[in-house]
CSV table of C-alpha atoms in Angstrom, one decimal:
chain,number,residue,atom,x,y,z
A,1,UNK,CA,80.0,79.3,140.2
A,2,UNK,CA,80.7,78.9,136.5
A,3,UNK,CA,78.1,80.0,134.0
A,4,UNK,CA,77.4,77.6,131.1
A,5,UNK,CA,78.3,78.8,127.6
A,6,UNK,CA,75.1,79.6,125.6
A,7,UNK,CA,74.5,77.1,122.8
A,8,UNK,CA,74.1,78.3,119.2
A,9,UNK,CA,71.1,77.4,117.1
A,10,UNK,CA,71.4,74.4,115.0
A,11,UNK,CA,72.4,74.8,111.4
A,12,UNK,CA,74.5,78.0,111.8
A,13,UNK,CA,77.7,76.2,112.2
A,14,UNK,CA,78.4,78.2,115.3
A,15,UNK,CA,79.6,77.5,118.8
A,16,UNK,CA,81.6,79.1,121.6
A,17,UNK,CA,84.6,79.4,119.3
A,18,UNK,CA,82.7,81.0,116.5
A,19,UNK,CA,81.0,83.4,118.9
A,20,UNK,CA,84.4,84.5,120.3
A,21,UNK,CA,85.8,84.9,116.8
A,22,UNK,CA,82.8,87.1,115.8
A,23,UNK,CA,83.2,89.2,118.9
A,24,UNK,CA,86.9,89.7,118.2
A,25,UNK,CA,86.2,90.7,114.6
A,26,UNK,CA,83.6,93.2,115.8
A,27,UNK,CA,86.0,94.6,118.3
A,28,UNK,CA,88.7,95.1,115.6
A,29,UNK,CA,86.2,96.9,113.3
A,30,UNK,CA,85.1,99.2,116.1
A,31,UNK,CA,88.7,100.1,116.7
A,32,UNK,CA,89.1,100.9,113.0
A,33,UNK,CA,86.1,103.1,113.2
A,34,UNK,CA,88.0,105.5,115.5
A,35,UNK,CA,90.8,105.7,113.0
A,36,UNK,CA,88.4,106.4,110.1
A,37,UNK,CA,86.7,109.2,112.0
A,38,UNK,CA,89.9,110.8,113.2
A,39,UNK,CA,91.5,110.8,109.7
A,40,UNK,CA,88.4,112.2,108.0
A,41,UNK,CA,88.1,115.0,110.5
A,42,UNK,CA,91.8,115.8,110.3
A,43,UNK,CA,91.7,116.3,106.5
A,44,UNK,CA,88.3,117.9,106.4
A,45,UNK,CA,87.3,119.0,102.9
A,46,UNK,CA,90.2,117.2,101.3
A,47,UNK,CA,90.1,113.5,102.0
A,48,UNK,CA,87.1,111.1,102.3
A,49,UNK,CA,87.7,108.2,104.7
A,50,UNK,CA,85.5,105.1,104.4
A,51,UNK,CA,85.5,102.0,106.5
A,52,UNK,CA,84.0,98.9,104.8
A,53,UNK,CA,82.8,95.9,106.8
A,54,UNK,CA,83.6,93.1,104.4
A,55,UNK,CA,81.6,90.6,106.4
A,56,UNK,CA,78.5,92.1,104.8
A,57,UNK,CA,79.4,93.2,101.3
A,58,UNK,CA,75.9,94.3,100.4
A,59,UNK,CA,75.8,96.8,103.2
A,60,UNK,CA,79.5,97.2,103.7
A,61,UNK,CA,80.0,100.9,104.4
A,62,UNK,CA,80.3,101.1,108.2
A,63,UNK,CA,81.7,104.7,108.4
A,64,UNK,CA,82.0,107.4,105.9
A,65,UNK,CA,83.7,110.5,107.2
A,66,UNK,CA,84.1,113.8,105.3
A,67,UNK,CA,81.8,112.5,102.6
A,68,UNK,CA,82.9,113.5,99.1
A,69,UNK,CA,81.6,110.7,97.0
A,70,UNK,CA,77.9,111.0,97.9
A,71,UNK,CA,77.7,107.4,99.3
A,72,UNK,CA,76.0,106.5,102.5
A,73,UNK,CA,76.4,104.2,105.5
A,74,UNK,CA,75.0,100.8,104.4
A,75,UNK,CA,76.1,101.1,100.8
A,76,UNK,CA,77.7,98.1,99.1
A,77,UNK,CA,81.4,97.2,98.9
A,78,UNK,CA,83.6,98.3,96.0
A,79,UNK,CA,85.4,96.1,93.5
A,80,UNK,CA,88.5,96.0,95.8
A,81,UNK,CA,86.4,94.9,98.7
A,82,UNK,CA,84.9,92.1,96.7
A,83,UNK,CA,88.3,91.1,95.5
A,84,UNK,CA,89.6,90.8,99.1
A,85,UNK,CA,86.6,88.8,100.1
A,86,UNK,CA,87.3,86.3,97.3
A,87,UNK,CA,91.0,86.1,97.8
A,88,UNK,CA,92.7,86.3,101.3
A,89,UNK,CA,96.0,86.7,99.4
A,90,UNK,CA,94.9,89.9,97.7
A,91,UNK,CA,97.3,92.7,98.5
A,92,UNK,CA,96.6,94.2,101.9
A,93,UNK,CA,97.7,97.7,100.9
A,94,UNK,CA,97.2,99.4,97.6
A,95,UNK,CA,98.5,102.9,97.8
A,96,UNK,CA,98.2,106.1,95.7
A,97,UNK,CA,96.2,104.7,92.8
A,98,UNK,CA,94.2,107.0,90.5
A,99,UNK,CA,90.5,107.1,91.1
A,100,UNK,CA,87.4,109.3,90.4
A,101,UNK,CA,84.4,110.6,92.3
A,102,UNK,CA,81.0,110.1,90.6
A,103,UNK,CA,81.0,113.7,89.4
A,104,UNK,CA,84.3,113.3,87.6
A,105,UNK,CA,86.7,114.9,90.1
A,106,UNK,CA,90.1,113.2,90.1
A,107,UNK,CA,91.1,111.3,93.2
A,108,UNK,CA,94.2,109.7,94.7
A,109,UNK,CA,93.2,106.7,96.7
A,110,UNK,CA,94.7,104.3,99.2
A,111,UNK,CA,93.0,101.1,100.3
A,112,UNK,CA,94.1,99.1,103.4
A,113,UNK,CA,92.7,95.7,104.0
A,114,UNK,CA,92.2,94.6,107.6
A,115,UNK,CA,92.5,90.8,108.4
A,116,UNK,CA,91.3,89.0,111.5
A,117,UNK,CA,93.3,86.4,113.5
A,118,UNK,CA,92.3,83.7,111.0
A,119,UNK,CA,93.8,85.6,108.1
A,120,UNK,CA,90.5,86.6,106.5
A,121,UNK,CA,89.7,90.1,105.3
A,122,UNK,CA,87.0,91.5,107.5
A,123,UNK,CA,87.3,95.2,106.7
A,124,UNK,CA,89.0,97.8,104.5
A,125,UNK,CA,90.0,101.3,105.3
A,126,UNK,CA,89.9,103.6,102.2
A,127,UNK,CA,91.2,107.1,101.8
A,128,UNK,CA,90.1,109.2,98.8
A,129,UNK,CA,92.0,112.4,98.4
A,130,UNK,CA,90.3,115.1,96.2
A,131,UNK,CA,93.2,116.2,94.1
A,132,UNK,CA,91.0,118.6,92.1
A,133,UNK,CA,91.1,120.9,95.2
A,134,UNK,CA,94.9,120.7,95.3
A,135,UNK,CA,95.7,121.1,91.6
A,136,UNK,CA,94.9,124.9,91.5
A,137,UNK,CA,97.0,125.3,94.7
A,138,UNK,CA,99.9,123.4,93.1
A,139,UNK,CA,99.7,125.6,90.0
A,140,UNK,CA,99.6,128.8,92.0
A,141,UNK,CA,102.6,127.7,94.1
A,142,UNK,CA,104.5,126.7,90.9
A,143,UNK,CA,103.9,130.2,89.5
A,144,UNK,CA,104.8,131.8,92.7
A,145,UNK,CA,108.3,130.2,92.9
A,146,UNK,CA,109.0,130.3,89.2
A,147,UNK,CA,111.9,132.6,88.0
A,148,UNK,CA,112.8,133.9,84.6
A,149,UNK,CA,114.7,131.5,82.5
A,150,UNK,CA,117.2,134.1,81.3
A,151,UNK,CA,118.5,134.6,84.9
A,152,UNK,CA,118.7,131.0,86.2
A,153,UNK,CA,122.2,130.2,84.9
A,154,UNK,CA,123.7,133.6,85.9
A,155,UNK,CA,122.1,135.1,88.9
A,156,UNK,CA,122.0,138.9,89.0
A,157,UNK,CA,123.0,139.0,92.7
A,158,UNK,CA,124.0,136.9,95.6
A,159,UNK,CA,122.3,137.7,98.9
A,160,UNK,CA,125.1,136.3,101.0
A,161,UNK,CA,126.9,138.7,103.4
A,162,UNK,CA,130.3,139.4,102.1
A,163,UNK,CA,132.1,140.7,105.2
A,164,UNK,CA,135.5,139.5,106.2
A,165,UNK,CA,134.2,136.8,108.5
A,166,UNK,CA,132.0,135.3,105.8
A,167,UNK,CA,134.8,135.6,103.3
A,168,UNK,CA,137.2,133.7,105.6
A,169,UNK,CA,134.6,131.0,106.2
A,170,UNK,CA,134.0,130.6,102.5
A,171,UNK,CA,137.7,130.4,101.6
A,172,UNK,CA,138.3,127.8,104.3
A,173,UNK,CA,135.3,125.7,103.3
A,174,UNK,CA,136.4,125.7,99.6
A,175,UNK,CA,139.9,124.7,100.6
A,176,UNK,CA,138.5,121.9,102.8
A,177,UNK,CA,136.6,120.6,99.8
A,178,UNK,CA,140.0,120.1,98.2
A,179,UNK,CA,141.4,118.4,101.3
A,180,UNK,CA,143.7,121.2,102.2
A,181,UNK,CA,144.1,124.5,104.1
A,182,UNK,CA,144.0,127.8,102.1
A,183,UNK,CA,147.7,128.3,102.2
A,184,UNK,CA,148.6,124.7,101.3
A,185,UNK,CA,146.5,124.7,98.1
A,186,UNK,CA,148.4,124.2,94.9
A,187,UNK,CA,148.7,127.2,92.5
A,188,UNK,CA,146.0,125.8,90.2
A,189,UNK,CA,143.6,125.3,93.1
A,190,UNK,CA,144.3,128.8,94.4
A,191,UNK,CA,143.6,130.2,91.0
A,192,UNK,CA,140.3,128.2,90.7
A,193,UNK,CA,139.3,129.3,94.2
A,194,UNK,CA,139.9,132.9,93.4
A,195,UNK,CA,137.9,132.7,90.2
A,196,UNK,CA,135.1,131.1,92.1
A,197,UNK,CA,135.1,133.8,94.7
A,198,UNK,CA,135.0,136.4,91.9
A,199,UNK,CA,132.1,134.7,90.2
A,200,UNK,CA,130.1,134.7,93.5
A,201,UNK,CA,130.7,138.4,93.9
A,202,UNK,CA,133.1,138.4,96.8
A,203,UNK,CA,135.5,140.9,95.1
A,204,UNK,CA,132.8,143.6,95.5
A,205,UNK,CA,133.5,143.8,99.3
A,206,UNK,CA,136.0,146.3,100.6
A,207,UNK,CA,139.5,145.0,101.0
A,208,UNK,CA,138.3,141.6,99.7
A,209,UNK,CA,141.4,141.1,97.5
A,210,UNK,CA,143.8,141.8,100.4
A,211,UNK,CA,141.8,139.5,102.7
A,212,UNK,CA,141.9,136.7,100.1
A,213,UNK,CA,145.7,137.3,99.6
A,214,UNK,CA,146.3,137.0,103.3
A,215,UNK,CA,144.3,133.8,103.6
A,216,UNK,CA,146.1,132.1,100.6
A,217,UNK,CA,149.5,133.4,101.5
A,218,UNK,CA,150.1,135.3,98.3
A,219,UNK,CA,150.3,138.9,97.3
A,220,UNK,CA,147.4,141.1,96.4
A,221,UNK,CA,148.7,141.4,92.9
A,222,UNK,CA,148.8,137.7,92.5
A,223,UNK,CA,145.1,137.5,93.6
A,224,UNK,CA,144.2,140.0,90.8
A,225,UNK,CA,146.3,138.0,88.4
A,226,UNK,CA,144.5,134.8,89.3
A,227,UNK,CA,141.1,136.6,88.8
A,228,UNK,CA,141.9,137.5,85.2
């Protein structure tokens, strides 16, 4: 037996289609709630996640997870929310724009508009990253990895292993960069290769000069001559 569709009260412009649309919109927002909660809990202490229900701009905040701005559920929509309500063509994603919490902390924000099947904005998911927490960390990391300027152009040492196997791999790789094997390199290329090896400290290894000579098909004395 089929059940009749409930009629809507007069004057609300509703009907079965409108009811179905409202239910679909509500379902979409409830699904977005899950995303908001999950994102906020993943970035606890760093990123506030807010879901705005744009169907009711005066009480728009539906979810606020990891609250950093001091707002509450039921607070009104922001300027971006009102702009989307007024204009369905308003950009759906505005990413990484500068913002600020009420207490002055700097924020990096991203706002994602959510449209229904009719192309109307019904919600917005907003992420507000507290960069004031990250700035000291960034500074500390920069100081940690910083090196003295005077040694950047000419390193004091090379931590590469300089045994015969490594030396052979290096010579073959440098020759390959020139489209040749070590022995088929031109005299100028062999000279340049030897000087590069010397600059990288390979001559410090035992029997390095003889190993290089054997790889290039020249004498040991020639290698030393190239290195001058």
